[in-house]
Every structure is written in structure tokens, then in C-alpha cells.
Amino acid sequence: MTDTRSATAGTPAAAPRGETTVTPPAAATAAATRIRTDEQTTDTAAASAAAADTQAPAPTGLPGNGDDDPDERTAADDPAAPGRSRAATSPRTADSPTGARFTRPGGMFSSLSVRNYRYYFAGQVVSNTGTWMQRIAQDWLVLSLTGSPLAVGITTAMQFLPMLLLGLFGGVLADRLPKRKLLIGTQGAMGLLAAGLAVLTVAGVVTPYYVYAFALLLGLVTVVDNPARQAFVSEMVGPKHLANAVSLNAANFQTARLVGPAVAGLLIAAVGSGWAFAVNALSFAAVIGGLLAMRESELRPTEPIAREKGQLREGLRYVKERPELLWPLVLAGFIGTFGFNFPTLLAGFATDTFHVGAGQYGLLNTAMAVGSLAGALIAARRGAPRLRRLVGAALGFGALEVLAAFAPGYWTFALLLTLIGVFGLSFNTSVNATLQLATEPAMRGRVMGLLMLVFTGGTPIGAPIVGWVTASYGPRLGLLACGLVSALAATVVGLVLARSAELRLRLDLHPGRGGRIVALVPRPVAGVKPELATAC
């Protein structure tokens, strides 16, 4: 199943980036232009240029200048501009995540113009449908074997626990191994696990402990598959289409979320849960076939890093020293751990608050899936991801959860769930694309592994807490707590990023043509231009 992710080891730590302290102009210039000695140079021409000219500008937190207009050129884009060095215009800069220039996407499905991504996308359509079929069949099987919702919770915990414990190691492996070959192996392993569970179930010998064991093994494979799969997107489409491809992947998954459970329900009613597992096992052939059919010459593979000690710590240090990576990850941790606990909350709203049956409960899940699909498609039409959009989506997500906690009726609650799905998926795709584009290729697997760790690995921590609050004080207070934590985290992270980037909020009641009433603008600090400002 597939779910909802430089320097070599042993090199010196990178200098902190995005400092907010005021330094003299000369010192600021030197700090901004110093060559990073711990970067692994993969391009000979770039290495020669960097050695010849030590005044190459330090990479910014995100590609380009942070705007969405491909026609607007600045001094940073003009090779002939004063102070523009040979290293800044080298081929390495053009291909690196820190120097690539964004263009506005050609349309909602622009990344499908890439042949290799079309094969991947088609395979994921089939596999994601199988994923949702197995999720429904697995929960139903455990419930039918035990009659206990606690057993269903244990199964979910067994599947997500490996990501909490080993997520960082999965990211290291994703950086060490060729991602396409690694994905063929992990997808094949997932298919075999689904087939094994299908055989045991159809044969009538399955027990809850078998299901727990298969869920744990699936979680172990996912630890490696998730960061490799997230990082592989950039190797297929490059930086120009990356944000669009991430959004389409999310739309793909949410479409399967609408179709898969319905198909699984019909299949379980007709022939039993075992055959749903069998269909999921077969669905992995579509993904593996798509990976094998790709043209290697059209990929942009990242050179695998050599195995050395300290690579996990190096990844953590890399994130710690870059606020454009650190704070989005912190926000993703709060949102993933506390904001996304809807399986626990929606059942309580259906049974205890609105007193509706299984059909209406299913409709609540459908409403959120529709909103998530809409959010993914809206995100697919946007240009370069911005940190302000990421924070805004998280703030809107939390505020809507707070509002939904006070919904007076069932249909009002369902409508708000749709909007929550829009903002939640917008945040999800924004943080994914932002981290990938702000990360050097050799570090991308570790950074995406860390994202999977904080976003999905927090489920075993947050779900019991939210479940206790819901059971003790009711689902309304449980959802209110989730919304308040999400909104507060978004506010704090937004303020920290604005301060680090030396930005301030400007209110202009007479903005003029093309101006904005409310905007973030740089603070008038002489001699200081933090690179984080371009990412915001």
C-alpha cells in the first residue's frame, strides 16, 4: 500500500542561516557570499567556477525570488547584473533547488506533460484505490474477529509506530540508494504482504495477531518507501513542475479515497475481506510496471551518498540550521499530531452529538474527502510555494476546526468539514513542495523522512490524547482543542518566520493600482537582507 517526503557525512556543520541579528554591511556581505565548504559538489564546471570566484551568493531558502511572475526579472536573475559571479550562473545553479527559477504552471495538470510522471501517476491511480480498499477491509476484518474498536486502534498503531521510531533511518536509506530501484523493491514488498494477508484470510486461518504482524511489517516497509517516494517526484519532473506534481499526487490519493472504500464495501459484502486484500496485492503491479517503463535518460537522478557514520545527525543539523526547513517541520508536527485526528472525532460527532447512523457517518468522511480533493486541485494551479501560504493554510485549518466545534447542526458541520479538507490538503501539499524545493538533492531523502516522522509518526501520540479528551469531555471540546493547537502553532510559527526574515506587516488603506491593503514588507534595516525573506 502507499500512504499519505548537499553535504556528505563527517563534514563540518554549515553556518546558521536566516539570522535576525544586525551585522555591519561588510560582515553581512561576507556571510552571505561565503562558499559552503560542506556541500558535495557534483558538477565539475560549478566546482571550478566556485574555486575561481569566492563571491558567489549563498543559496536562498527557496528557489527564485519568491514571486509567481515568470516574466519579472531582477538583478538576481540577470547574469550581466553587477556582482553576479560565474558560480552563480553555472550549470549547477540552474539545476539546483536553490537556484532554479520558477515559472507559473501551464495548467492544473502541467506536470503530466512529463512522460515518466504520466506512467507514475497512472500506476498510483490503481495502487491508491487498492490502498483504501485494504484499509477498509483490514479494519472490518479486525472488528469482525474481535468485536473491539480497541483492536482496530491497535492495528493502526502497529502500522504507524515504525514511522515514529525509524522514520529518520528511512530517510537516510532513501539518500543512500537509487530511488527508482528502491521503490520497485518496497512496492513489491508491500504487494507480497497484501497477498500473504489475502491467503490467510481466504483460507480462514487469520487471527488478530496475524493482522497485527502484517500491519507492523507494512509499517516497516513504509518507513523506507515514503521518503523515497516523496523525493523521487523531483527526479521525475524537476523543480519547474514539482509543486504541481505534489498537488496532483494528493488529488490522486483523495480520488482513490472516494472510490476505494465504496468498492471495498461491495467486495466485502459479496465475497469477503480476503479478496479486497488480493485486489490490493494486484494493484502494485501497476506501480511497478510504471516504474519499469520509465526512460532513465529523462530522469534527474540524485547521486546516492556513500555510507558513512553520522549521516542521520547530519540531516538533523542540516534542518536545524535552516529556518525555512525547521519551522515548517515544527508546524507540520503540531498539525499532524493534533489537527488530523478525524477518525477519533467524527465517530463521536455522528453518534453522540448528532445521533445519526452509519450512512450519515460515512457522508461526513465523504465531505472531507471532497474538500481535500478540491484543495489538491486548487493547489495544482498555483505557482511556487510560499511560506506565507503554508502558514495561512494552517491558520485557516485550525480556525475552521474551532468553528466546526460549535456547528449547530449536522449539515453545517458537514459543510465545514469540506472547507477543513480544502485547507488541510493545501497545507499538506504546501509543506511537501516547500521542503523539497528548499532542500539540496543529497539531503532530500532525510528531510522528507523527517517530514513523514513528524506528520504521520505523531499519530500514535496525538490520537490517544484527543481520544481521551473526546471520551471525557465530548467530541466538541476535542475538536476545539485540536483547532486551537493548530491555529496557535500557525500563529507562532508565522511570527517567528516573519521576525527571522526581517519582515513586518504593512497596512495601506490607499494601495493604488495593483497594490495590497495588507502586505508583508522588509523592515528598513540597513545592510541586512536575510535570505529567508525571499522564501516568505
Coordinates of C-alpha atoms in Angstrom, one line a residue:
M1 CA 0.0 0.0 0.0
T2 CA 1.1 3.6 -0.5
D3 CA 0.2 6.3 2.1
T4 CA -0.4 9.9 2.9
R5 CA 8.8 13.1 1.8
S6 CA 24.3 18.5 -0.1
A7 CA 26.7 17.5 2.3
T8 CA 28.4 14.2 2.9
A9 CA 28.9 12.7 6.4
G10 CA 31.7 13.8 8.5
T11 CA 32.0 17.3 7.0
P12 CA 31.8 20.5 9.1
A13 CA 28.5 21.8 10.1
A14 CA 27.0 24.6 8.0
A15 CA 26.8 28.1 9.2
P16 CA 23.4 29.1 10.6
R17 CA 21.2 30.7 8.1
G18 CA 18.4 33.3 8.4
E19 CA 20.0 35.1 11.4
T20 CA 18.0 38.1 12.7
T21 CA 20.8 40.0 14.4
V22 CA 22.0 43.1 12.8
T23 CA 25.6 42.9 11.5
P24 CA 27.8 45.5 9.8
P25 CA 27.3 45.7 6.0
A26 CA 30.7 44.2 5.3
A27 CA 30.2 41.3 7.6
A28 CA 26.7 40.7 6.2
T29 CA 28.1 40.6 2.7
A30 CA 30.8 38.2 3.7
A31 CA 28.4 35.9 5.4
A32 CA 26.0 36.0 2.5
T33 CA 28.6 35.2 -0.1
R34 CA 30.8 32.7 1.7
I35 CA 31.1 29.4 -0.1
R36 CA 29.7 26.5 1.9
T37 CA 32.6 24.1 2.4
D38 CA 30.4 21.2 3.4
E39 CA 28.5 20.9 0.2
Q40 CA 29.1 17.9 -2.1
T41 CA 30.0 19.4 -5.5
T42 CA 28.6 17.2 -8.2
D43 CA 29.3 19.4 -11.2
T44 CA 32.9 19.9 -12.3
A45 CA 32.2 23.2 -14.0
A46 CA 30.5 24.6 -11.0
A47 CA 33.4 23.5 -8.7
S48 CA 35.9 25.3 -11.0
A49 CA 33.9 28.4 -11.1
A50 CA 33.4 28.4 -7.3
A51 CA 37.1 28.0 -6.7
A52 CA 37.8 30.8 -9.0
D53 CA 35.3 33.2 -7.5
T54 CA 34.6 33.1 -3.8
Q55 CA 32.0 35.9 -4.1
A56 CA 29.2 33.5 -5.3
P57 CA 26.0 34.4 -3.4
A58 CA 24.8 31.9 -0.8
P59 CA 21.7 29.9 -1.8
T60 CA 18.4 31.3 -0.7
G61 CA 15.9 29.3 1.2
L62 CA 13.6 28.7 -1.8
P63 CA 14.2 28.8 -5.5
G64 CA 13.8 32.1 -7.4
N65 CA 12.9 35.3 -5.8
G66 CA 9.7 34.2 -4.1
D67 CA 7.2 35.7 -6.6
D68 CA 4.9 34.0 -9.0
D69 CA 5.6 36.1 -12.1
P70 CA 8.0 34.4 -14.5
D71 CA 8.3 37.5 -16.7
E72 CA 9.5 39.7 -13.9
R73 CA 13.3 39.7 -13.9
T74 CA 15.5 41.0 -11.1
A75 CA 19.2 41.5 -10.6
A76 CA 19.4 38.0 -9.2
D77 CA 18.1 36.7 -12.4
D78 CA 20.3 38.7 -14.8
P79 CA 23.7 37.1 -15.5
A80 CA 25.0 40.5 -16.5
A81 CA 24.0 42.3 -13.4
P82 CA 26.7 43.8 -11.2
G83 CA 28.1 41.5 -8.6
R84 CA 26.8 38.4 -10.5
S85 CA 29.5 35.8 -10.4
R86 CA 30.4 33.0 -12.7
A87 CA 29.5 30.5 -10.0
A88 CA 26.0 32.0 -9.7
T89 CA 25.3 31.4 -13.4
S90 CA 26.9 27.9 -13.6
P91 CA 25.0 24.9 -14.8
R92 CA 24.9 23.6 -11.2
T93 CA 22.9 26.7 -10.2
A94 CA 20.4 26.2 -12.9
D95 CA 19.6 22.6 -11.8
S96 CA 20.0 23.0 -8.0
P97 CA 16.9 23.6 -5.8
T98 CA 18.4 26.8 -4.6
G99 CA 18.9 28.5 -8.0
A100 CA 16.2 27.2 -10.2
R101 CA 13.8 29.8 -11.5
F102 CA 10.1 29.1 -11.1
T103 CA 7.6 29.7 -13.9
R104 CA 3.9 29.8 -13.5
P105 CA 2.4 26.3 -14.3
G106 CA 0.9 25.8 -17.7
G107 CA -2.3 24.5 -16.1
M108 CA -3.8 22.3 -13.5
F109 CA -2.2 19.2 -15.0
S110 CA 1.0 20.7 -16.3
S111 CA 3.3 18.0 -14.7
L112 CA 1.5 15.3 -16.7
S113 CA 3.4 16.7 -19.8
V114 CA 6.4 14.7 -18.4
R115 CA 6.2 11.2 -19.8
N116 CA 7.8 9.5 -16.8
Y117 CA 5.4 11.2 -14.4
R118 CA 2.4 10.1 -16.5
Y119 CA 3.4 6.5 -16.1
Y120 CA 3.9 7.0 -12.3
F121 CA 0.6 8.9 -11.9
A122 CA -1.3 6.2 -13.8
G123 CA 0.1 3.4 -11.6
Q124 CA -0.7 5.4 -8.5
V125 CA -4.4 5.7 -9.5
V126 CA -4.7 2.0 -9.4
S127 CA -2.5 1.4 -6.3
N128 CA -4.1 4.2 -4.2
T129 CA -7.5 2.7 -4.9
G130 CA -6.2 -0.7 -3.6
T131 CA -4.7 1.1 -0.6
W132 CA -8.1 2.4 0.5
M133 CA -9.7 -0.9 -0.2
Q134 CA -7.3 -2.7 2.2
R135 CA -7.7 0.0 4.9
I136 CA -11.4 -0.6 5.0
A137 CA -11.1 -4.4 4.7
Q138 CA -8.4 -4.5 7.4
D139 CA -10.5 -2.5 9.9
W140 CA -13.6 -4.5 9.2
L141 CA -11.7 -7.8 9.5
V142 CA -10.2 -6.9 12.9
L143 CA -13.6 -5.7 14.1
S144 CA -15.3 -8.9 13.0
L145 CA -12.7 -11.1 14.6
T146 CA -12.6 -9.3 18.0
G147 CA -15.7 -7.1 18.2
S148 CA -13.5 -4.5 19.8
P149 CA -12.8 -1.0 18.5
L150 CA -9.6 -1.1 20.6
A151 CA -8.3 -3.8 18.5
V152 CA -8.8 -1.6 15.4
G153 CA -6.8 1.1 17.2
I154 CA -4.0 -1.3 18.0
T155 CA -3.8 -2.3 14.3
T156 CA -3.5 1.3 13.3
A157 CA -0.9 2.0 15.9
M158 CA 1.2 -1.0 14.8
Q159 CA 1.2 0.4 11.3
F160 CA 2.3 3.9 12.2
L161 CA 4.6 3.1 15.1
P162 CA 7.6 2.2 12.9
M163 CA 7.5 5.6 11.3
L164 CA 7.7 7.2 14.7
L165 CA 10.6 5.1 15.8
L166 CA 12.6 4.7 12.5
G167 CA 11.4 7.5 10.2
L168 CA 14.8 9.2 10.2
F169 CA 16.6 6.0 9.3
G170 CA 14.3 5.5 6.3
G171 CA 15.3 9.0 5.1
V172 CA 19.0 8.0 5.3
L173 CA 18.4 4.9 3.2
A174 CA 16.5 6.9 0.7
D175 CA 19.6 9.1 0.2
R176 CA 22.0 6.2 0.1
L177 CA 20.1 4.1 -2.6
P178 CA 18.9 4.8 -6.1
K179 CA 15.3 5.9 -5.5
R180 CA 13.7 4.2 -8.6
K181 CA 15.2 0.8 -7.8
L182 CA 14.4 1.3 -4.1
L183 CA 10.7 2.0 -4.9
I184 CA 10.5 -1.1 -7.1
G185 CA 11.6 -3.1 -4.1
T186 CA 9.4 -1.5 -1.5
Q187 CA 6.3 -1.6 -3.7
G188 CA 7.0 -5.3 -4.4
A189 CA 7.3 -6.0 -0.7
M190 CA 4.0 -4.3 0.0
G191 CA 2.3 -6.3 -2.7
L192 CA 3.7 -9.5 -1.2
L193 CA 2.4 -8.6 2.3
A194 CA -1.1 -7.9 0.9
A195 CA -1.0 -11.2 -0.9
G196 CA 0.0 -13.0 2.3
L197 CA -2.8 -11.5 4.3
A198 CA -5.2 -12.3 1.5
V199 CA -4.2 -16.0 1.5
L200 CA -4.6 -16.3 5.3
T201 CA -8.0 -14.6 5.2
V202 CA -9.4 -16.5 2.3
A203 CA -8.2 -19.8 3.9
G204 CA -10.0 -18.9 7.1
V205 CA -6.9 -19.2 9.4
V206 CA -6.3 -15.5 10.0
T207 CA -6.3 -14.2 13.6
P208 CA -6.0 -10.7 15.1
Y209 CA -2.3 -11.4 15.9
Y210 CA -1.6 -12.2 12.2
V211 CA -3.2 -8.9 11.2
Y212 CA -1.1 -7.0 13.8
A213 CA 2.0 -8.6 12.5
F214 CA 1.3 -7.8 8.9
A215 CA 0.4 -4.2 9.9
L216 CA 3.8 -3.9 11.7
L217 CA 5.7 -5.3 8.7
L218 CA 3.8 -2.9 6.4
G219 CA 4.8 0.0 8.6
L220 CA 8.5 -1.1 8.4
V221 CA 8.4 -1.1 4.6
T222 CA 6.6 2.3 4.6
V223 CA 9.4 3.8 6.7
V224 CA 11.7 3.5 3.6
D225 CA 9.0 3.8 0.9
N226 CA 7.5 7.1 2.0
P227 CA 10.6 9.4 1.9
A228 CA 11.9 7.7 -1.2
R229 CA 8.6 8.1 -3.0
Q230 CA 8.3 11.8 -1.9
A231 CA 11.9 12.6 -3.0
F232 CA 11.5 10.7 -6.3
V233 CA 8.9 13.1 -7.6
S234 CA 11.6 15.8 -8.1
E235 CA 13.7 13.3 -10.1
M236 CA 10.8 12.8 -12.5
V237 CA 9.6 16.3 -13.1
G238 CA 12.3 18.7 -12.0
P239 CA 11.8 21.9 -10.0
K240 CA 9.6 23.6 -12.6
H241 CA 6.7 21.1 -12.2
L242 CA 7.4 19.9 -8.7
A243 CA 4.7 21.9 -6.8
N244 CA 2.1 20.8 -9.4
A245 CA 3.2 17.2 -9.3
V246 CA 2.9 17.1 -5.4
S247 CA -0.6 18.6 -5.7
L248 CA -1.6 16.1 -8.3
N249 CA -0.3 13.2 -6.2
A250 CA -2.5 14.4 -3.4
A251 CA -5.5 14.7 -5.7
N252 CA -4.8 11.2 -6.9
F253 CA -4.8 9.9 -3.3
Q254 CA -8.0 11.8 -2.4
T255 CA -9.8 10.5 -5.5
A256 CA -8.9 7.0 -4.5
R257 CA -10.2 7.8 -1.0
L258 CA -13.7 8.4 -2.6
V259 CA -13.6 5.3 -4.8
G260 CA -11.7 2.7 -2.8
P261 CA -13.9 2.4 0.3
A262 CA -17.1 2.1 -1.8
V263 CA -15.5 -0.7 -3.9
A264 CA -14.2 -2.4 -0.8
G265 CA -17.7 -2.3 0.8
L266 CA -19.2 -4.1 -2.2
L267 CA -16.4 -6.6 -2.4
I268 CA -16.5 -7.4 1.3
A269 CA -20.3 -7.9 1.2
A270 CA -20.1 -10.1 -1.9
V271 CA -17.0 -12.4 -1.2
G272 CA -15.3 -11.3 2.0
S273 CA -12.3 -9.2 3.2
G274 CA -9.7 -11.5 1.8
W275 CA -10.5 -10.7 -1.8
A276 CA -10.1 -7.0 -1.1
F277 CA -6.5 -7.7 0.1
A278 CA -6.0 -9.8 -3.1
V279 CA -7.1 -6.9 -5.3
N280 CA -4.7 -4.6 -3.5
A281 CA -1.8 -7.0 -4.0
L282 CA -2.5 -7.0 -7.7
S283 CA -2.7 -3.2 -7.8
F284 CA 1.0 -2.9 -7.0
A285 CA 1.8 -4.4 -10.5
A286 CA 0.6 -1.1 -12.0
V287 CA 3.1 1.0 -9.9
I288 CA 6.0 -1.4 -10.6
G289 CA 5.1 -1.5 -14.3
G290 CA 5.1 2.3 -14.5
L291 CA 8.5 2.5 -12.8
L292 CA 10.0 -0.1 -15.1
A293 CA 8.5 1.6 -18.2
M294 CA 10.2 4.9 -17.4
R295 CA 13.0 6.3 -19.6
E296 CA 16.1 6.6 -17.4
S297 CA 17.6 9.1 -19.7
E298 CA 14.7 11.5 -18.9
L299 CA 15.1 11.2 -15.1
R300 CA 17.1 13.7 -13.0
P301 CA 18.6 11.2 -10.5
T302 CA 20.4 12.4 -7.4
E303 CA 23.8 10.7 -6.9
P304 CA 23.4 8.3 -3.9
I305 CA 25.6 9.3 -0.9
A306 CA 28.2 6.9 0.4
R307 CA 27.5 5.1 3.6
E308 CA 29.2 6.9 6.5
K309 CA 28.7 7.4 10.2
G310 CA 26.8 10.4 11.4
Q311 CA 24.5 10.9 8.4
L312 CA 21.4 10.9 10.5
R313 CA 22.8 13.6 12.8
E314 CA 23.9 15.5 9.7
G315 CA 20.4 15.6 8.5
L316 CA 19.1 16.9 11.8
R317 CA 21.8 19.5 11.9
Y318 CA 21.0 20.5 8.3
V319 CA 17.4 21.2 9.2
K320 CA 18.2 22.9 12.5
E321 CA 20.4 25.5 10.7
R322 CA 17.8 26.4 8.1
P323 CA 14.7 28.2 9.4
E324 CA 13.0 27.7 6.0
L325 CA 13.1 24.0 6.8
L326 CA 12.9 23.9 10.6
W327 CA 9.8 25.9 11.2
P328 CA 7.6 24.3 8.5
L329 CA 8.5 21.0 10.0
V330 CA 7.6 22.2 13.5
L331 CA 4.3 23.4 12.2
A332 CA 3.7 20.1 10.4
G333 CA 4.4 18.2 13.6
F334 CA 1.7 20.1 15.5
I335 CA -0.8 19.9 12.7
G336 CA -0.2 16.2 12.1
T337 CA -0.2 15.2 15.7
F338 CA -3.2 17.1 16.9
G339 CA -5.1 18.6 13.9
F340 CA -5.6 15.4 11.9
N341 CA -7.4 13.2 14.3
F342 CA -10.7 12.9 12.4
P343 CA -11.2 9.1 12.7
T344 CA -11.4 9.6 16.5
L345 CA -13.6 12.7 16.4
L346 CA -16.0 12.1 13.6
A347 CA -17.4 8.9 15.1
G348 CA -18.1 10.8 18.3
F349 CA -19.9 13.6 16.4
A350 CA -22.0 11.1 14.5
T351 CA -23.1 9.0 17.5
D352 CA -23.0 11.3 20.5
T353 CA -23.6 14.8 19.1
F354 CA -25.9 14.5 16.0
H355 CA -27.2 11.0 16.8
V356 CA -27.0 9.7 13.2
G357 CA -26.4 6.3 11.7
A358 CA -23.6 4.7 9.7
G359 CA -24.7 6.2 6.4
Q360 CA -24.5 9.8 7.7
Y361 CA -21.2 9.0 9.4
G362 CA -19.9 7.8 6.0
L363 CA -21.1 11.0 4.5
L364 CA -19.0 13.1 6.9
N365 CA -15.9 11.3 5.7
T366 CA -17.0 11.8 2.1
A367 CA -17.4 15.5 2.7
M368 CA -13.9 15.8 4.0
A369 CA -12.6 13.8 1.0
V370 CA -14.3 16.0 -1.4
G371 CA -12.8 19.1 0.2
S372 CA -9.4 17.5 0.2
L373 CA -9.7 16.7 -3.5
A374 CA -10.7 20.3 -4.2
G375 CA -7.8 21.6 -2.1
A376 CA -5.4 19.5 -4.1
L377 CA -6.7 20.7 -7.4
I378 CA -6.6 24.3 -6.3
A379 CA -3.0 23.9 -5.2
A380 CA -2.2 22.4 -8.5
R381 CA -3.0 25.7 -10.2
R382 CA -0.6 27.7 -8.1
G383 CA 2.9 28.7 -8.8
A384 CA 5.9 28.5 -6.4
P385 CA 5.0 27.6 -2.8
R386 CA 5.4 30.4 -0.3
L387 CA 5.9 30.1 3.4
R388 CA 3.1 32.7 3.9
R389 CA 0.7 30.4 2.1
L390 CA 1.7 27.5 4.2
V391 CA 1.2 29.4 7.4
G392 CA -2.1 30.8 6.1
A393 CA -3.4 27.4 5.2
A394 CA -2.5 26.0 8.7
L395 CA -4.2 29.0 10.4
G396 CA -7.3 28.6 8.3
F397 CA -7.4 24.9 9.0
G398 CA -7.2 25.5 12.8
A399 CA -9.8 28.3 12.7
L400 CA -12.3 26.2 10.8
E401 CA -11.9 23.3 13.3
V402 CA -12.7 25.8 16.1
L403 CA -15.7 27.0 14.2
A404 CA -16.9 23.4 13.4
A405 CA -16.7 22.6 17.1
F406 CA -19.7 24.9 17.6
A407 CA -21.6 23.8 14.5
P408 CA -25.3 23.8 15.4
G409 CA -26.4 21.0 13.1
Y410 CA -25.3 18.1 11.1
W411 CA -25.3 19.7 7.6
T412 CA -23.5 22.8 8.9
F413 CA -20.9 20.5 10.3
A414 CA -20.6 18.6 7.0
L415 CA -20.1 21.8 5.1
L416 CA -17.4 23.0 7.5
L417 CA -15.7 19.6 7.1
T418 CA -15.5 20.2 3.4
L419 CA -13.7 23.5 4.0
I420 CA -11.4 21.9 6.5
G421 CA -10.5 19.4 3.9
V422 CA -9.6 22.2 1.4
F423 CA -7.3 24.0 3.9
G424 CA -5.8 20.8 5.3
L425 CA -4.8 19.5 1.9
S426 CA -3.5 22.9 0.9
F427 CA -1.2 22.9 3.9
N428 CA -0.2 19.3 3.2
T429 CA 0.9 20.0 -0.4
S430 CA 2.5 23.3 0.5
V431 CA 4.7 21.9 3.2
N432 CA 5.7 19.0 1.0
A433 CA 6.7 21.1 -2.0
T434 CA 8.3 23.8 0.2
L435 CA 10.6 21.4 1.9
Q436 CA 11.6 19.6 -1.3
L437 CA 12.4 22.8 -3.2
A438 CA 14.4 24.3 -0.3
T439 CA 16.5 21.1 0.3
E440 CA 19.7 20.2 -1.5
P441 CA 19.2 16.9 -3.5
A442 CA 21.6 14.8 -1.5
M443 CA 19.7 15.7 1.7
R444 CA 16.2 15.4 0.3
G445 CA 15.5 11.8 1.5
R446 CA 16.4 12.7 5.1
V447 CA 14.4 15.8 5.1
M448 CA 11.3 14.0 3.7
G449 CA 11.9 11.2 6.2
L450 CA 11.7 13.8 9.0
L451 CA 8.5 15.2 7.5
M452 CA 6.9 11.8 7.5
L453 CA 8.1 11.3 11.1
V454 CA 6.6 14.5 12.5
F455 CA 3.4 14.5 10.3
T456 CA 2.3 10.8 10.4
G457 CA 4.6 9.4 13.1
G458 CA 2.9 11.7 15.6
T459 CA -0.4 9.8 15.2
P460 CA 0.3 7.2 18.0
I461 CA 0.9 10.2 20.3
G462 CA -1.9 12.6 19.4
A463 CA -4.7 10.1 18.8
P464 CA -4.8 8.8 22.4
I465 CA -4.7 12.3 23.8
V466 CA -7.5 13.5 21.5
G467 CA -9.4 10.3 22.2
W468 CA -9.1 10.8 26.0
V469 CA -10.4 14.5 25.7
T470 CA -13.2 13.4 23.5
A471 CA -14.3 10.5 25.8
S472 CA -14.0 12.6 28.9
Y473 CA -15.5 15.9 27.7
G474 CA -17.3 15.2 24.4
P475 CA -16.3 15.5 20.7
R476 CA -17.0 19.2 20.6
L477 CA -14.3 20.0 23.1
G478 CA -12.0 17.5 21.5
L479 CA -12.3 19.2 18.1
L480 CA -12.0 22.6 19.8
A481 CA -8.7 21.6 21.4
C482 CA -7.4 20.3 18.0
G483 CA -8.3 23.6 16.3
L484 CA -6.8 25.8 19.0
V485 CA -3.5 23.9 19.0
S486 CA -3.3 24.1 15.2
A487 CA -4.2 27.8 15.0
L488 CA -1.8 28.7 17.8
A489 CA 1.0 26.8 16.3
A490 CA 0.4 28.5 12.9
T491 CA 0.4 32.0 14.6
V492 CA 3.6 31.4 16.5
V493 CA 5.5 29.9 13.5
G494 CA 4.3 32.7 11.3
L495 CA 5.6 35.3 13.7
V496 CA 8.9 33.5 14.1
L497 CA 9.4 33.3 10.3
A498 CA 8.5 37.0 9.8
R499 CA 10.9 38.0 12.5
S500 CA 13.7 35.8 11.2
A501 CA 13.1 37.2 7.7
E502 CA 13.1 40.8 8.9
L503 CA 9.5 41.3 7.6
R504 CA 6.8 43.5 9.0
L505 CA 3.0 43.8 8.3
R506 CA 2.1 46.9 6.3
L507 CA -1.4 48.3 6.2
D508 CA -2.1 50.7 3.4
L509 CA -5.6 52.0 3.0
H510 CA -4.8 53.6 -0.4
P511 CA -2.6 51.0 -2.1
G512 CA -3.1 52.3 -5.6
R513 CA -3.4 50.2 -8.7
G514 CA -2.0 46.7 -8.2
G515 CA -1.2 47.3 -4.6
R516 CA -2.3 45.4 -1.5
I517 CA -4.1 46.8 1.6
V518 CA -2.3 44.3 3.8
A519 CA 1.2 43.0 2.9
L520 CA 4.4 41.7 4.3
V521 CA 7.3 44.0 3.5
P522 CA 11.0 44.1 4.6
R523 CA 12.0 46.0 7.7
P524 CA 14.2 49.0 7.0
V525 CA 17.4 47.5 8.4
A526 CA 20.5 48.9 6.7
G527 CA 23.0 46.4 5.4
V528 CA 20.9 43.3 6.2
K529 CA 18.9 41.3 3.7
P530 CA 18.1 37.9 5.3
E531 CA 17.8 35.2 2.6
L532 CA 14.7 33.8 4.4
A533 CA 12.8 36.9 3.2
T534 CA 12.7 35.6 -0.4
A535 CA 11.0 32.3 0.8
C536 CA 8.2 34.2 2.6

